[in-house]
Every structure is written in structure tokens, then in C-alpha cells.
Short mmCIF file of C-alpha atoms in Angstrom, two decimals:
data_model
loop_
_atom_site.label_atom_id
_atom_site.label_comp_id
_atom_site.label_asym_id
_atom_site.label_seq_id
_atom_site.Cartn_x
_atom_site.Cartn_y
_atom_site.Cartn_z
CA MET A 23 -11.86 6.84 -26.06
CA PHE A 24 -9.84 8.26 -28.99
CA ILE A 25 -10.95 11.67 -30.20
CA SER A 26 -9.33 12.96 -33.36
CA SER A 27 -8.04 16.53 -33.51
CA GLN A 28 -7.60 16.35 -37.27
CA ASN A 29 -10.16 16.48 -40.01
CA PRO A 30 -10.47 13.94 -41.63
CA PRO A 31 -9.52 11.58 -38.80
CA PRO A 32 -6.13 9.95 -39.36
CA SER A 33 -5.80 6.33 -40.38
CA PHE A 34 -3.36 4.23 -38.37
CA LYS A 35 -3.54 1.20 -40.66
CA ASP A 36 -0.19 -0.63 -40.64
CA PHE A 37 1.43 2.00 -38.43
CA THR A 38 3.83 1.10 -35.65
CA LEU A 39 2.61 2.33 -32.28
CA VAL A 40 5.00 3.24 -29.50
CA LEU A 41 3.61 3.94 -26.05
CA PRO A 42 5.05 4.23 -22.55
CA ALA A 43 3.98 2.39 -19.44
CA VAL A 44 3.81 4.82 -16.53
CA ALA A 45 6.51 3.12 -14.47
CA VAL A 46 9.53 3.65 -12.22
CA GLY A 47 11.37 6.87 -13.00
CA ASN A 48 8.99 7.67 -15.88
CA VAL A 49 11.63 6.31 -18.27
CA GLY A 50 9.16 5.24 -20.95
CA GLN A 51 7.42 8.61 -20.92
CA LEU A 52 10.72 10.50 -21.17
CA ALA A 53 11.81 8.27 -24.08
CA VAL A 54 8.52 8.95 -25.88
CA ASP A 55 9.03 12.68 -25.34
CA LEU A 56 12.38 12.37 -27.10
CA ILE A 57 10.80 10.58 -30.07
CA VAL A 58 7.99 13.14 -30.47
CA SER A 59 10.24 16.16 -30.22
CA THR A 60 13.03 14.75 -32.40
CA LEU A 61 10.81 13.49 -35.21
CA ASN A 62 8.68 16.64 -35.02
CA MET A 63 5.53 14.56 -34.90
CA SER A 64 2.13 16.17 -35.21
CA ARG A 65 -0.79 15.65 -32.87
CA ALA A 66 -3.49 13.42 -34.28
CA GLY A 67 -5.85 13.30 -31.31
CA TYR A 68 -6.53 12.64 -27.67
CA ILE A 69 -7.30 9.63 -25.54
CA HIS A 70 -10.04 11.14 -23.37
CA THR A 71 -10.70 8.86 -20.43
CA ASP A 72 -11.61 8.88 -16.76
CA CYS A 73 -8.81 6.40 -16.02
CA LEU A 74 -6.14 9.11 -15.93
CA ILE A 75 -5.67 11.87 -13.37
CA PRO A 76 -6.50 15.16 -15.11
CA MET A 77 -3.61 17.52 -15.85
CA THR A 78 -2.88 20.06 -18.53
CA GLY A 79 -0.31 22.58 -19.65
CA ASN A 80 1.00 24.49 -22.63
CA ASN A 81 2.89 22.86 -25.50
CA PRO A 82 5.63 20.65 -24.03
CA TYR A 83 7.44 20.54 -27.38
CA ALA A 84 7.34 24.27 -28.12
CA THR A 85 10.15 25.44 -30.36
CA CYS A 86 9.25 29.11 -30.65
CA LYS A 87 6.93 31.63 -29.06
CA LYS A 88 4.30 31.06 -31.73
CA ASP A 89 3.50 27.45 -30.92
CA ALA A 90 4.00 27.74 -27.16
CA GLU A 91 0.37 28.54 -26.36
CA GLU A 92 -1.26 25.27 -27.24
CA LEU A 93 -3.13 23.20 -24.71
CA HIS A 94 -2.05 19.61 -24.11
CA THR A 95 -3.92 16.88 -22.28
CA PRO A 96 -2.94 13.77 -20.25
CA ALA A 97 -2.90 11.34 -23.17
CA GLU A 98 -2.31 12.30 -26.77
CA VAL A 99 -1.53 10.51 -30.03
CA TYR A 100 1.15 11.85 -32.36
CA THR A 101 1.98 10.66 -35.86
CA ALA A 102 4.77 10.80 -38.42
CA ALA A 103 2.97 9.58 -41.54
CA GLU A 104 6.10 9.25 -43.69
CA LEU A 105 7.62 6.84 -41.15
CA LYS A 106 4.30 5.06 -40.58
CA MET A 107 4.78 5.79 -36.91
CA ALA A 108 2.32 6.72 -34.21
CA VAL A 109 3.12 7.49 -30.62
CA LEU A 110 0.81 7.62 -27.64
CA GLN A 111 2.17 9.81 -24.86
CA ILE A 112 0.68 9.32 -21.39
CA ARG A 113 1.46 12.22 -19.07
CA ALA A 114 -0.49 11.32 -15.94
CA PRO A 115 -0.66 8.40 -13.53
CA ILE A 116 -3.50 5.94 -13.95
CA ILE A 117 -6.12 5.89 -11.19
CA GLN A 118 -5.42 2.78 -9.11
CA THR A 119 -8.91 1.33 -9.28
CA LYS A 120 -9.11 1.80 -13.05
CA LEU A 121 -5.93 0.01 -14.15
CA LYS A 122 -7.82 -2.86 -15.68
CA LYS A 123 -10.28 -0.60 -17.47
CA PHE A 124 -7.42 1.43 -18.93
CA ARG A 125 -5.68 -1.69 -20.21
CA GLN A 126 -8.86 -2.87 -21.85
CA LEU A 127 -9.37 0.54 -23.42
CA LEU A 128 -5.85 0.49 -24.86
CA VAL A 129 -6.13 -3.03 -26.19
CA SER A 130 -9.47 -2.39 -27.88
CA TRP A 131 -8.22 0.89 -29.40
CA ILE A 132 -5.03 -0.78 -30.69
CA LYS A 133 -7.11 -3.55 -32.21
CA ALA A 134 -9.63 -1.21 -33.79
CA SER A 135 -6.96 1.09 -35.26
CA GLY A 136 -5.14 -1.68 -37.12
CA PHE A 137 -1.60 -0.99 -35.93
CA SER A 138 0.86 -3.49 -37.42
CA ARG A 139 2.80 -3.71 -34.16
CA THR A 140 2.91 -2.05 -30.76
CA VAL A 141 5.99 -1.33 -28.67
CA VAL A 142 5.62 -0.58 -24.96
CA LEU A 143 8.52 1.30 -23.35
CA SER A 144 8.74 0.49 -19.69
CA SER A 145 10.97 0.18 -16.64
CA SER A 146 11.21 -1.94 -13.54
CA HIS A 147 12.71 -1.58 -10.06
CA ALA A 148 16.47 -2.24 -10.26
CA TYR A 149 16.60 -3.29 -6.62
CA GLN A 150 14.24 -6.19 -7.12
CA ARG A 151 16.40 -8.02 -9.67
CA ASP A 152 17.43 -11.54 -8.82
CA ASP A 153 20.96 -12.94 -9.25
CA GLN A 154 20.67 -13.84 -12.92
CA GLN A 155 19.16 -10.45 -13.77
CA LEU A 156 21.98 -8.56 -12.08
CA LYS A 157 24.51 -9.77 -14.64
CA GLY A 158 25.10 -7.87 -17.87
CA THR A 159 22.84 -5.35 -19.57
CA PRO A 160 19.88 -3.81 -17.71
CA LEU A 161 17.73 -3.94 -20.87
CA ARG A 162 15.13 -6.64 -21.46
CA TYR A 163 12.39 -7.40 -23.93
CA LEU A 164 9.16 -9.36 -24.17
CA VAL A 165 7.20 -10.25 -27.31
CA THR A 166 3.80 -11.75 -27.80
CA PRO A 167 3.60 -14.94 -29.91
CA SER A 168 1.92 -13.11 -32.79
CA LEU A 169 4.76 -10.57 -33.08
CA LEU A 170 7.38 -13.28 -32.65
CA LYS A 171 6.04 -14.93 -35.80
CA VAL A 172 6.96 -11.92 -37.94
CA SER A 173 9.93 -10.48 -36.05
CA ALA A 174 11.82 -13.56 -34.87
CA VAL A 175 14.70 -13.03 -37.32
CA ALA A 176 15.10 -9.34 -36.52
CA LEU A 177 15.10 -10.02 -32.78
CA GLU A 178 17.68 -12.77 -33.20
CA GLU A 179 19.98 -10.43 -35.10
CA LEU A 180 19.71 -7.80 -32.38
CA GLY A 181 20.83 -10.32 -29.78
CA TRP A 182 18.60 -8.86 -27.07
CA ARG A 183 17.93 -10.52 -23.76
CA GLU A 184 14.45 -11.67 -22.94
CA MET A 185 12.94 -10.82 -19.57
CA GLU A 186 13.57 -13.78 -17.27
CA ARG A 187 10.77 -15.58 -15.48
CA VAL A 188 11.48 -15.67 -11.75
CA PRO A 189 10.51 -18.42 -9.32
CA ALA A 190 7.28 -17.66 -7.48
CA PHE A 191 8.85 -18.51 -4.12
CA PRO A 192 12.62 -17.85 -4.37
CA GLY A 193 14.68 -20.39 -2.47
CA LEU A 194 11.93 -22.94 -2.32
CA THR A 195 11.73 -25.77 -4.77
CA ASP A 196 8.16 -26.61 -5.40
CA ALA A 197 7.43 -28.66 -8.46
CA ASN A 198 3.92 -27.32 -8.64
CA THR A 199 4.74 -23.64 -9.16
CA ASP A 200 5.99 -22.42 -12.50
CA PRO A 201 8.38 -19.51 -12.73
CA ARG A 202 6.35 -16.37 -13.35
CA LEU A 203 6.73 -13.08 -15.11
CA TYR A 204 7.36 -10.35 -12.55
CA VAL A 205 7.73 -6.66 -13.42
CA PRO A 206 7.82 -4.76 -10.12
CA GLY A 207 7.20 -1.03 -10.51
CA GLY A 208 6.20 -1.54 -14.12
CA GLY A 209 2.63 -0.29 -13.80
CA ILE A 210 0.41 -1.84 -16.44
CA THR A 211 3.33 -3.45 -18.33
CA LYS A 212 2.70 -7.02 -17.28
CA GLY A 213 -1.07 -6.77 -17.56
CA LEU A 214 -0.89 -5.19 -20.99
CA TYR A 215 1.53 -7.88 -22.19
CA GLU A 216 -0.66 -10.68 -20.91
CA ASP A 217 -3.82 -9.12 -22.35
CA SER A 218 -2.07 -8.80 -25.71
CA CYS A 219 -0.99 -12.45 -25.61
CA ALA A 220 -4.58 -13.45 -24.94
CA GLU A 221 -5.96 -11.17 -27.65
CA ASP A 222 -3.29 -12.20 -30.16
CA LEU A 223 -1.96 -8.66 -30.59
CA PRO A 224 1.52 -8.14 -32.05
CA LEU A 225 3.15 -6.36 -29.11
CA ALA A 226 6.65 -5.99 -27.72
CA VAL A 227 7.80 -4.61 -24.39
CA LEU A 228 11.22 -2.99 -24.05
CA LEU A 229 12.16 -2.38 -20.48
CA LEU A 230 15.03 -1.16 -18.39
CA PHE A 231 15.94 -1.87 -14.77
CA CYS A 232 16.39 1.47 -13.05
CA SER A 233 15.93 3.39 -9.84
CA GLU A 234 14.23 6.72 -9.30
CA GLY A 235 16.29 9.86 -9.50
CA ASP A 236 17.66 11.61 -12.55
CA ASN A 237 16.27 9.24 -15.16
CA ILE A 238 17.30 11.25 -18.23
CA PRO A 239 20.28 8.94 -18.98
CA ASP A 240 17.92 5.96 -18.66
CA ALA A 241 15.55 7.52 -21.20
CA PHE A 242 18.42 7.92 -23.68
CA THR A 243 19.50 4.31 -23.12
CA LEU A 244 15.99 3.04 -23.74
CA VAL A 245 15.31 5.18 -26.80
CA ASN A 246 18.67 4.25 -28.37
CA HIS A 247 17.83 0.62 -27.71
CA LEU A 248 14.50 1.06 -29.49
CA ASN A 249 16.28 2.81 -32.33
CA ASP A 250 18.53 -0.22 -32.89
CA TRP A 251 15.36 -2.04 -33.87
CA LEU A 252 13.10 0.54 -35.51
CA HIS A 253 15.80 2.81 -37.04
CA LEU A 254 13.98 6.06 -36.35
CA LEU A 255 17.25 7.98 -36.52
CA ASP A 256 20.23 6.96 -38.63
CA THR A 257 23.06 5.49 -36.60
CA PRO A 258 22.93 7.73 -33.57
CA SER A 259 25.80 5.81 -32.03
CA GLN A 260 28.39 7.45 -34.25
CA LYS A 261 27.36 10.93 -33.31
CA PRO A 262 26.18 10.70 -29.75
CA ASN A 263 22.94 12.26 -28.72
CA LYS A 264 21.05 13.32 -31.80
CA TRP A 265 17.82 13.25 -29.84
CA LYS A 266 16.22 16.61 -29.18
CA ILE A 267 15.34 17.36 -25.57
CA PRO A 268 11.93 19.08 -25.37
CA THR A 269 11.44 22.39 -23.56
CA SER A 270 9.25 20.73 -20.94
CA TRP A 271 12.30 18.96 -19.51
CA SER A 272 13.65 22.20 -18.09
CA LEU A 273 13.64 22.68 -14.32
CA LEU A 274 13.12 18.97 -13.63
CA PHE A 275 14.71 19.55 -10.26
CA GLY A 276 12.84 22.67 -9.24
CA SER A 277 13.12 26.41 -9.64
CA GLY A 278 16.20 28.57 -9.72
CA ILE A 279 18.07 29.18 -6.51
CA PRO A 280 18.15 32.51 -4.68
CA PRO A 281 21.21 34.52 -5.82
CA ALA A 282 21.70 35.78 -2.27
CA LEU A 283 22.70 32.27 -1.29
CA PHE A 284 26.28 32.83 -2.52
CA MET B 30 11.27 10.11 1.23
CA ALA B 31 14.64 10.90 2.82
CA THR B 32 17.09 13.03 0.87
CA PHE B 33 20.86 12.79 0.69
CA PHE B 34 21.16 15.01 3.76
CA GLY B 35 18.68 12.97 5.72
CA GLU B 36 15.75 15.33 5.94
CA VAL B 37 12.44 13.66 5.36
CA LEU B 38 10.32 15.18 2.61
CA SER B 39 6.72 14.41 1.83
CA VAL B 40 7.33 14.08 -1.90
CA TYR B 41 4.98 12.33 -4.22
CA SER B 42 6.89 9.27 -5.33
CA ARG B 43 6.99 8.59 -9.03
CA ALA B 44 7.40 4.89 -8.37
CA VAL B 45 4.44 2.96 -9.52
CA GLU B 46 2.78 0.23 -7.61
CA GLU B 47 2.74 -3.02 -9.38
CA ASP B 48 -0.30 -3.81 -11.33
CA ASP B 49 -2.17 -5.87 -8.80
CA GLU B 50 -2.31 -9.49 -9.65
CA GLU B 51 -5.89 -10.41 -10.15
CA LEU B 52 -6.50 -11.44 -6.58
CA ASP B 53 -9.18 -13.95 -6.00
CA GLU B 54 -11.74 -11.67 -4.51
CA ASN B 55 -14.61 -13.27 -2.74
CA GLU B 56 -18.10 -12.04 -3.26
CA GLU B 57 -18.13 -9.99 -0.11
CA ASP B 58 -15.01 -8.06 -1.14
CA GLU B 59 -16.45 -7.42 -4.53
CA GLU B 60 -19.64 -6.12 -3.04
CA ILE B 61 -17.77 -3.78 -0.71
CA HIS B 62 -15.78 -2.43 -3.64
CA ARG B 63 -18.90 -1.98 -5.69
CA GLU B 64 -20.67 -0.17 -2.89
CA LEU B 65 -17.68 2.12 -2.34
CA GLU B 66 -17.57 2.88 -6.03
CA GLU B 67 -21.27 3.74 -5.98
CA LYS B 68 -20.84 5.95 -2.95
CA ARG B 69 -18.05 7.87 -4.65
CA GLU B 70 -20.25 8.80 -7.56
CA VAL B 71 -20.85 12.49 -8.20
CA HIS B 72 -24.48 13.57 -7.89
CA LEU B 73 -26.06 16.66 -9.34
CA HIS B 74 -29.21 18.00 -7.75
CA TRP B 75 -31.05 20.56 -9.84
CA SER B 76 -34.05 22.62 -8.90
CA PRO B 77 -37.41 21.16 -10.01
CA GLU B 78 -37.66 23.63 -12.86
CA VAL B 79 -34.25 22.72 -14.28
CA THR B 80 -34.79 19.01 -13.73
CA GLU B 81 -37.96 19.22 -15.75
CA SER B 82 -36.33 20.95 -18.68
CA LEU B 83 -33.35 18.58 -18.60
CA LYS B 84 -35.74 15.64 -18.68
CA SER B 85 -37.46 16.97 -21.75
CA GLY B 86 -34.11 17.19 -23.48
CA ASN B 87 -33.51 20.92 -23.13
CA LYS B 88 -30.11 21.62 -21.70
CA LEU B 89 -29.39 24.65 -19.54
CA GLN B 90 -29.12 27.71 -21.75
CA CYS B 91 -25.77 29.09 -20.78
CA SER B 92 -23.56 31.65 -22.46
CA ASP B 93 -21.11 32.12 -19.62
CA PHE B 94 -20.12 29.64 -16.96
CA ILE B 95 -17.85 30.92 -14.20
CA LEU B 96 -16.26 28.35 -11.95
CA ALA B 97 -14.19 29.27 -8.91
CA VAL B 98 -12.00 26.54 -7.44
CA GLY B 99 -10.33 26.99 -4.07
CA ASP B 100 -10.83 29.28 -1.11
CA ASN B 101 -9.47 32.49 -2.54
CA ALA B 102 -11.19 32.17 -5.88
CA ALA B 103 -14.51 31.24 -4.29
CA ARG B 104 -14.40 34.06 -1.79
CA PHE B 105 -13.33 36.51 -4.45
CA LEU B 106 -16.47 35.60 -6.39
CA SER B 107 -18.56 35.93 -3.25
CA VAL B 108 -17.26 39.44 -2.70
CA TYR B 109 -17.52 40.73 -6.25
CA ILE B 110 -20.65 38.84 -7.18
CA PRO B 111 -22.71 38.64 -4.01
CA THR B 112 -25.10 35.85 -4.85
CA SER B 113 -27.70 36.82 -2.31
CA GLU B 114 -29.60 39.47 -4.25
CA ASN B 115 -29.77 38.89 -7.97
CA TRP B 116 -28.98 35.23 -8.09
CA ASP B 117 -31.04 32.08 -7.84
CA ALA B 118 -29.57 28.83 -6.63
CA VAL B 119 -30.48 26.33 -9.33
CA GLY B 120 -28.68 23.26 -8.09
CA HIS B 121 -25.65 21.77 -6.49
CA ALA B 122 -23.17 18.96 -6.97
CA SER B 123 -22.40 16.64 -4.09
CA VAL B 124 -19.42 14.35 -3.74
CA TRP B 125 -18.47 11.83 -1.11
CA ASN B 126 -14.84 10.86 -0.56
CA GLU B 127 -12.19 10.26 2.07
CA ARG B 128 -12.06 13.91 3.08
CA SER B 129 -15.75 14.71 3.23
CA ARG B 130 -16.45 13.67 6.77
CA ALA B 131 -19.99 14.54 7.59
CA VAL B 132 -19.64 18.00 6.10
CA THR B 133 -22.93 18.57 4.44
CA SER B 134 -23.47 22.25 4.92
CA GLU B 135 -24.32 24.41 1.93
CA GLU B 136 -20.86 25.95 2.04
CA SER B 137 -19.06 22.70 1.31
CA ALA B 138 -21.18 21.80 -1.70
CA CYS B 139 -20.69 23.23 -5.17
CA VAL B 140 -23.79 25.36 -5.59
CA PHE B 141 -24.79 26.61 -9.04
CA HIS B 142 -26.26 30.10 -9.19
CA ARG B 143 -28.04 31.68 -12.11
CA HIS B 144 -28.45 35.41 -12.64
CA LYS B 145 -32.03 36.66 -12.33
CA ASN B 146 -31.85 39.24 -15.11
CA ASN B 147 -29.50 37.34 -17.33
CA PRO B 148 -30.23 33.63 -16.79
CA SER B 149 -27.59 32.55 -19.27
CA VAL B 150 -24.87 33.40 -16.74
CA LEU B 151 -24.12 30.54 -14.39
CA ILE B 152 -21.60 30.58 -11.56
CA CYS B 153 -20.30 27.87 -9.28
CA ARG B 154 -17.98 28.00 -6.29
CA ALA B 155 -16.20 24.73 -5.63
CA THR B 156 -14.50 24.78 -2.26
CA CYS B 157 -15.05 21.17 -1.36
CA TYR B 158 -12.42 18.54 -2.00
CA ILE B 159 -13.05 16.53 -5.13
CA ALA B 160 -10.88 13.41 -5.29
CA GLU B 161 -8.74 12.57 -8.31
CA ASP B 162 -11.05 9.84 -9.50
CA GLN B 163 -14.10 12.12 -9.25
CA LEU B 164 -12.79 15.09 -11.24
CA PHE B 165 -13.46 13.62 -14.66
CA GLN B 166 -16.96 12.53 -13.67
CA TRP B 167 -17.82 15.88 -12.10
CA THR B 168 -16.84 17.67 -15.30
CA GLU B 169 -18.66 15.25 -17.60
CA LYS B 170 -21.85 15.43 -15.58
CA VAL B 171 -21.91 19.20 -15.24
CA PHE B 172 -21.10 19.89 -18.88
CA ASP B 173 -23.64 17.31 -19.95
CA CYS B 174 -26.32 19.63 -18.56
CA LEU B 175 -25.07 22.76 -20.32
CA GLN B 176 -25.71 23.74 -23.86
CA HIS B 177 -22.37 23.84 -25.68
CA ARG B 178 -23.08 26.28 -28.46
CA GLN B 179 -21.62 29.74 -27.83
CA LEU B 180 -20.57 28.68 -24.37
CA ASN B 181 -17.75 30.59 -22.70
CA VAL B 182 -16.16 29.11 -19.62
CA THR B 183 -14.00 31.01 -17.15
CA VAL B 184 -12.28 29.16 -14.34
CA LEU B 185 -10.61 30.95 -11.42
CA SER B 186 -8.30 28.80 -9.39
CA ASP B 187 -5.89 28.97 -6.47
CA SER B 188 -2.47 27.47 -6.25
CA SER B 189 0.58 27.69 -4.05
CA VAL B 190 3.56 29.59 -5.41
CA ALA B 191 5.68 26.61 -4.34
CA GLU B 192 4.17 24.74 -7.27
CA TYR B 193 5.35 27.34 -9.75
CA LYS B 194 8.61 26.58 -11.50
CA THR B 195 10.81 29.29 -12.93
CA ALA B 196 14.49 29.60 -13.77
CA ASP B 197 14.69 32.95 -11.99
CA TYR B 198 14.43 33.07 -8.27
CA LEU B 199 11.02 34.31 -7.20
CA CYS B 200 11.38 36.96 -4.59
CA SER B 201 8.61 37.23 -2.07
CA SER B 202 7.33 40.50 -3.51
CA SER B 203 6.34 38.93 -6.81
CA ALA B 204 3.53 36.76 -5.42
CA PRO B 205 0.59 36.65 -5.78
CA PHE B 206 0.39 36.65 -9.55
CA LEU B 207 -1.92 35.36 -12.25
CA ARG B 208 -1.29 32.98 -15.15
CA SER B 209 -3.70 31.79 -17.82
CA LEU B 210 -4.30 28.70 -19.92
CA HIS B 211 -6.91 28.50 -22.65
CA THR B 212 -8.33 26.00 -25.09
CA ALA B 213 -7.85 26.22 -28.85
CA ALA B 214 -11.46 27.36 -29.25
CA TYR B 215 -10.91 30.42 -27.04
CA ARG B 216 -10.45 33.37 -29.39
CA ASP B 217 -10.10 36.28 -26.96
CA ARG B 218 -6.89 37.50 -25.47
CA PRO B 219 -6.45 36.39 -21.86
CA VAL B 220 -5.92 39.27 -19.44
CA CYS B 221 -2.60 37.97 -18.23
CA GLN B 222 0.48 36.03 -19.28
CA SER B 223 0.14 32.43 -20.38
CA LEU B 224 1.40 29.68 -18.06
CA GLU B 225 4.95 28.84 -19.08
CA GLN B 226 6.30 25.35 -19.60
CA PRO B 227 7.24 23.27 -17.64
CA ASN B 228 4.37 24.34 -15.38
CA ILE B 229 1.20 22.30 -15.43
CA ILE B 230 -2.25 22.55 -13.90
CA THR B 231 -3.98 19.70 -12.10
CA GLY B 232 -7.27 19.22 -10.28
CA LEU B 233 -10.67 20.49 -11.31
CA PRO B 234 -9.38 23.30 -13.58
CA ALA B 235 -7.38 20.70 -15.52
CA ALA B 236 -10.37 18.40 -15.81
CA VAL B 237 -12.49 21.26 -17.17
CA LEU B 238 -9.77 22.33 -19.61
CA ASN B 239 -9.32 18.77 -20.87
CA HIS B 240 -13.04 18.36 -21.43
CA CYS B 241 -13.39 21.72 -23.17
CA GLU B 242 -10.31 21.20 -25.37
CA VAL B 243 -11.60 17.86 -26.57
CA HIS B 244 -15.13 19.22 -27.15
CA SER B 245 -14.00 22.57 -28.62
CA ILE B 246 -15.51 24.83 -25.95
CA ALA B 247 -13.98 28.30 -25.47
CA THR B 248 -12.44 28.13 -22.02
CA VAL B 249 -9.87 30.10 -20.08
CA VAL B 250 -8.38 29.25 -16.70
CA TYR B 251 -6.87 31.95 -14.51
CA GLN B 252 -4.59 30.41 -11.97
CA CYS B 253 -3.45 32.57 -9.06
CA TYR B 254 -0.16 31.65 -7.44
CA SER B 255 -0.07 32.87 -3.87
CA ASP B 256 2.42 32.52 -1.02
CA VAL B 257 -0.27 32.66 1.67
CA THR B 258 -1.87 29.38 2.59
CA GLY B 259 -5.22 30.64 3.80
CA PRO B 260 -7.61 33.05 2.13
CA ASP B 261 -6.37 36.64 2.13
CA SER B 262 -7.54 39.87 0.58
CA VAL B 263 -4.38 40.58 -1.44
CA THR B 264 -4.64 37.24 -3.21
CA MET B 265 -8.32 37.81 -3.90
CA GLU B 266 -7.58 41.16 -5.48
CA THR B 267 -5.27 39.43 -7.96
CA PHE B 268 -8.26 37.89 -9.71
CA LYS B 269 -9.72 41.32 -10.43
CA PRO B 270 -8.55 41.67 -14.06
CA ALA B 271 -10.16 38.34 -14.89
CA LEU B 272 -13.61 39.76 -14.29
CA THR B 273 -13.31 42.85 -16.50
CA LYS B 274 -14.92 41.09 -19.46
CA LEU B 275 -17.74 39.78 -17.31
CA GLY B 276 -18.62 43.29 -16.21
CA LYS B 277 -20.45 43.73 -19.51
CA LEU B 278 -22.76 40.83 -18.81
CA ILE B 279 -23.65 41.32 -15.21
CA GLN B 280 -23.53 44.07 -12.66
CA LEU B 281 -20.40 43.69 -10.58
CA ASP B 282 -19.68 45.28 -7.27
CA PRO B 283 -16.96 47.65 -8.54
CA SER B 284 -15.00 48.22 -5.36
CA PRO B 285 -16.16 46.32 -2.37
CA SER B 286 -15.04 47.84 0.88
CA THR B 287 -12.11 46.32 2.67
CA ASP B 288 -14.48 45.37 5.45
CA VAL B 289 -16.29 42.98 3.17
CA LEU B 290 -13.03 41.39 2.12
CA ARG B 291 -11.88 41.14 5.73
CA LYS B 292 -15.05 39.41 6.72
CA PHE B 293 -14.22 36.63 4.32
CA VAL B 294 -10.71 36.19 5.65
CA ARG B 295 -11.64 35.75 9.32
CA ALA B 296 -11.33 32.11 10.36
CA THR B 297 -7.82 31.26 9.22
CA ASN B 298 -6.32 34.30 10.89
CA ILE B 299 -7.53 33.24 14.27
CA GLN B 300 -5.91 29.84 13.96
CA SER B 301 -2.58 31.14 12.74
CA ASN B 302 -2.12 33.60 15.61
CA LEU B 303 -0.68 30.89 17.77
CA TYR B 304 1.41 33.13 19.97
CA ILE B 305 -1.00 35.93 20.72
#
């Protein structure tokens, strides 16, 4: 359930929504962090639900001591009104038995809020690619029919590669089984995409094949890829790395090491 | 997970299981799932008097709610606020999950106590394991019974120092120490330093903070980072500053003797003295 932290509650009419799928290497979540901290977006409210594992901490995007002490919750909505952009950051894993409920909650909130389009940033296990997927770029996209109607030209110009359907039983030729969409390690990605197709929501999925480890480079790849389409930052390719890394990314690999070690 | 050097670590993998394809569940499976779900529900059992007033729409009048989560925090409360004399047990919360195997003693339940002279002070010691999917429900149900106006919530919680991240190396002498987190509605100054990014809090304290942030309830969590796994008196002492403000509301035992503290530390010591 969305609970506004602003008074009056914000209107998301005709906004573009970007949200991550909690997936391999947390690439989508890291990419969303980059967007929020770079665009200096302000918090519009919370998604308060029992589908997420509770967690909390101080401001992950703190820039000075003043704004550091500000509580943040597992799922929050940020906006940049001048860009007509909203972002939903999800910071906690979804409880296994409540995946379906969470998807339904998202779809009904997206519908009720009147977003013009939704972009899901996601990732998938690199080791489960088939032969055709191994070639070329690791980036893929998926669009629902209702978004394809309005964005077909833009997507054609970008020259992106669509996520391939894979045979249900590789190596076996069975005329009765259609190739299927398979996003291993993608969390709710596939379910959310299929729900959106059924509900006629304009939604796109941008995903990256990756493995777990240091996924910061993957997050930059994905967010730059998104930027090619949405133009959140002006031509970041000329000056590499204009994205601002938030303070919460420090110590991703643990605490400092004992000085006596050397 | 095996690392580069081959040692096997029990790390929580960030990889996400695939969204289960909607398997064709037969009716029996569905029923088993439904029954399990029902069994995992959190139940609150209030005393007849409280049940009556809740039924008639009057929520529990509460100005201060003190929740202790974990062994050290709970035992600290037991020592400084001995619930035997001036406190009435008004109810308890019971949960069933994979770790609650036939433990139904009073100690394992979260019992709510109300002060006899000042009934608006409510305390609860939660030492039982509450599973991830039950935390949200526990919080919703408990706070549903409390009146929100002018409510102050204080949560004391235990954590391992291994979960604390800092750029400087933590030498062993620095633990145990206290960190705080508070909601936007909390206007006081916490008695200790705020929890620094990138540290986060999980579990019941996080569930309570989330609920209170969203519903604008003044709440502070004091998290104690300790390097001792079991309950010990030094760690318990660390919580002491957190109770200074409460001293005005209720009579606290100012300096309990070390004997009392020791009594509460007993069991774990016996088990850890493997070679004696």
C-alpha cells in the first residue's frame, strides 16, 4: 500500500516510473540508487507492505551531516517533478510465499497512479544463457504490447536486442511446445512482465546477464543503457561516469582491515 | 559459498530464486499451504479486562511502550525493571514457526506487562524467534491495540559486532557499544550516536521502526553491538543510558547488585566451558 510522506499527496499522472526487480547481483537496485542520488530526487512516500522483509537505516543518499539522520524503509518512492520521473526503490528481498501478492500490489498501484510508462531494471544469471544469448551484448529488453504501440520507433532507433525465447526442452524437438520466456534469477521480472501484458500496462524490462560479485560495473552498464532511452543525463558517454555514487555504497565488501596485519 | 581461497562461508546469497512458475497445485497441496499459513499467524492473547475494552473500541492507553528484543536486552530489562512486584501481565503474543519446537513456556512468549501505579507504561520482552514473514504481522497486530496519540516507543535490541560495518578497524576493546535510530516524529535527542550508513537494522526493531515511521509515532531504537554471543553482564550494562529518561516515569532499580546480573547470565556459561 502506498503511503504518502508529502502533504498534499503527489500526483504521478503521466510520470515515468522506474523500479528494480530484486534479482541476481542486485543490479537493478544499484542502478536505481544511482538515479536517485544523481538526480537528487525527493522522497514522495513509502510502499508499506508485509511482502518485504523489514529493514531500516539512516539516509542512504546523505550528502552532509544535516540530512544523514533520516529514517528509510524497505520500499520508497522518489520523484523528480521537472523530469516527470518517479522511482520506486526496493531495498529488501520479497518473502518467497508472497511473490504473487507483491506483483499484484505493484500492478494495481501502477494502474491507479496513472504512470505513462514503467521501466523495470533487472538482471539474469549469466551462466544460464544458451548459445544464441552468449553472442554479443549482455543487455536485453522486453516490452508489453501496449508500450510497443507508442515506443516502437524509439526502440527501433536504439537498435536494442529483445530477450530471446528459449526452447522449453533444449535439444528436443517437440512441435507441441512453444519456446518460452525464461529469466532465471530475475525474481519477479517475468511474472511482472506477464501480469502487465495481461493487464495492458505500458511496461518495459531492461535486463543484463551477470553473475554475483562486484556488480557496480553492471549497475553502471544498465543505467547508461537506460539513459540512452530516457535521457536522464546529457550524453554521459562523452564524459564517463557522471553518475553520483551514494554514501550507502561504502564498505560493500566489509569493514576496514586491522592495521596490525601489515 | 566457497571463496577464492576455498574456504566455505555461510553467506546469505544475493541470488534470487526464480519466480516459481504457477505450478498446477492440486487441492491437497493448496490445503496444506493454507493450513501452514494459518498456523504461522501471530496471535495476541490479552487479559479478560483488556479484551473487553478492546472489544468496545477502546485501545490500550499507552504513553510509553518499551520493547526489548534479544537475550541481552530482555535480561537487562528484567534486571532493571523486575516485573514481579509492580507489574501486571496483561497479555502475550504467540508465534509458531520452524524454530518454535514445542517451546511453550512463559519465557519464550512475548509477555506484555503494565505498571501498577502508572498503567500507561507497557513493556514487552521478545526473546522468542519471530520469522521474517511474521515480523510485519506482529507489529501491525500489537500496534493496532495501542492508542497512537502521544505514544513513545523505545526498542532495545541486541546485535553482533560482526554485523557492524566501519572503515576503521574495530579493536576488541570498543565493543559493546550502542547506536540509535529514530523516526521523524521522535523529537528528543537520543542518548547515543546515530547508526551510521551503510549499517542497517533488520528483524523486529526494523519492523517496529518501519511501522512507526509510516504512522508518525515517536520511536527510538537502541541497538547494542556486542562481541559476546551469549548474554553477559557487560553487554547488559551498555543499555543503561537508554533508560535514564524512563526513570522519570517509573521506579527503576538504580544499581542492581552484580549477583542479580550474574544470575541472568548462568546457562550459557556452563555450555561454553567445554574444557573445564
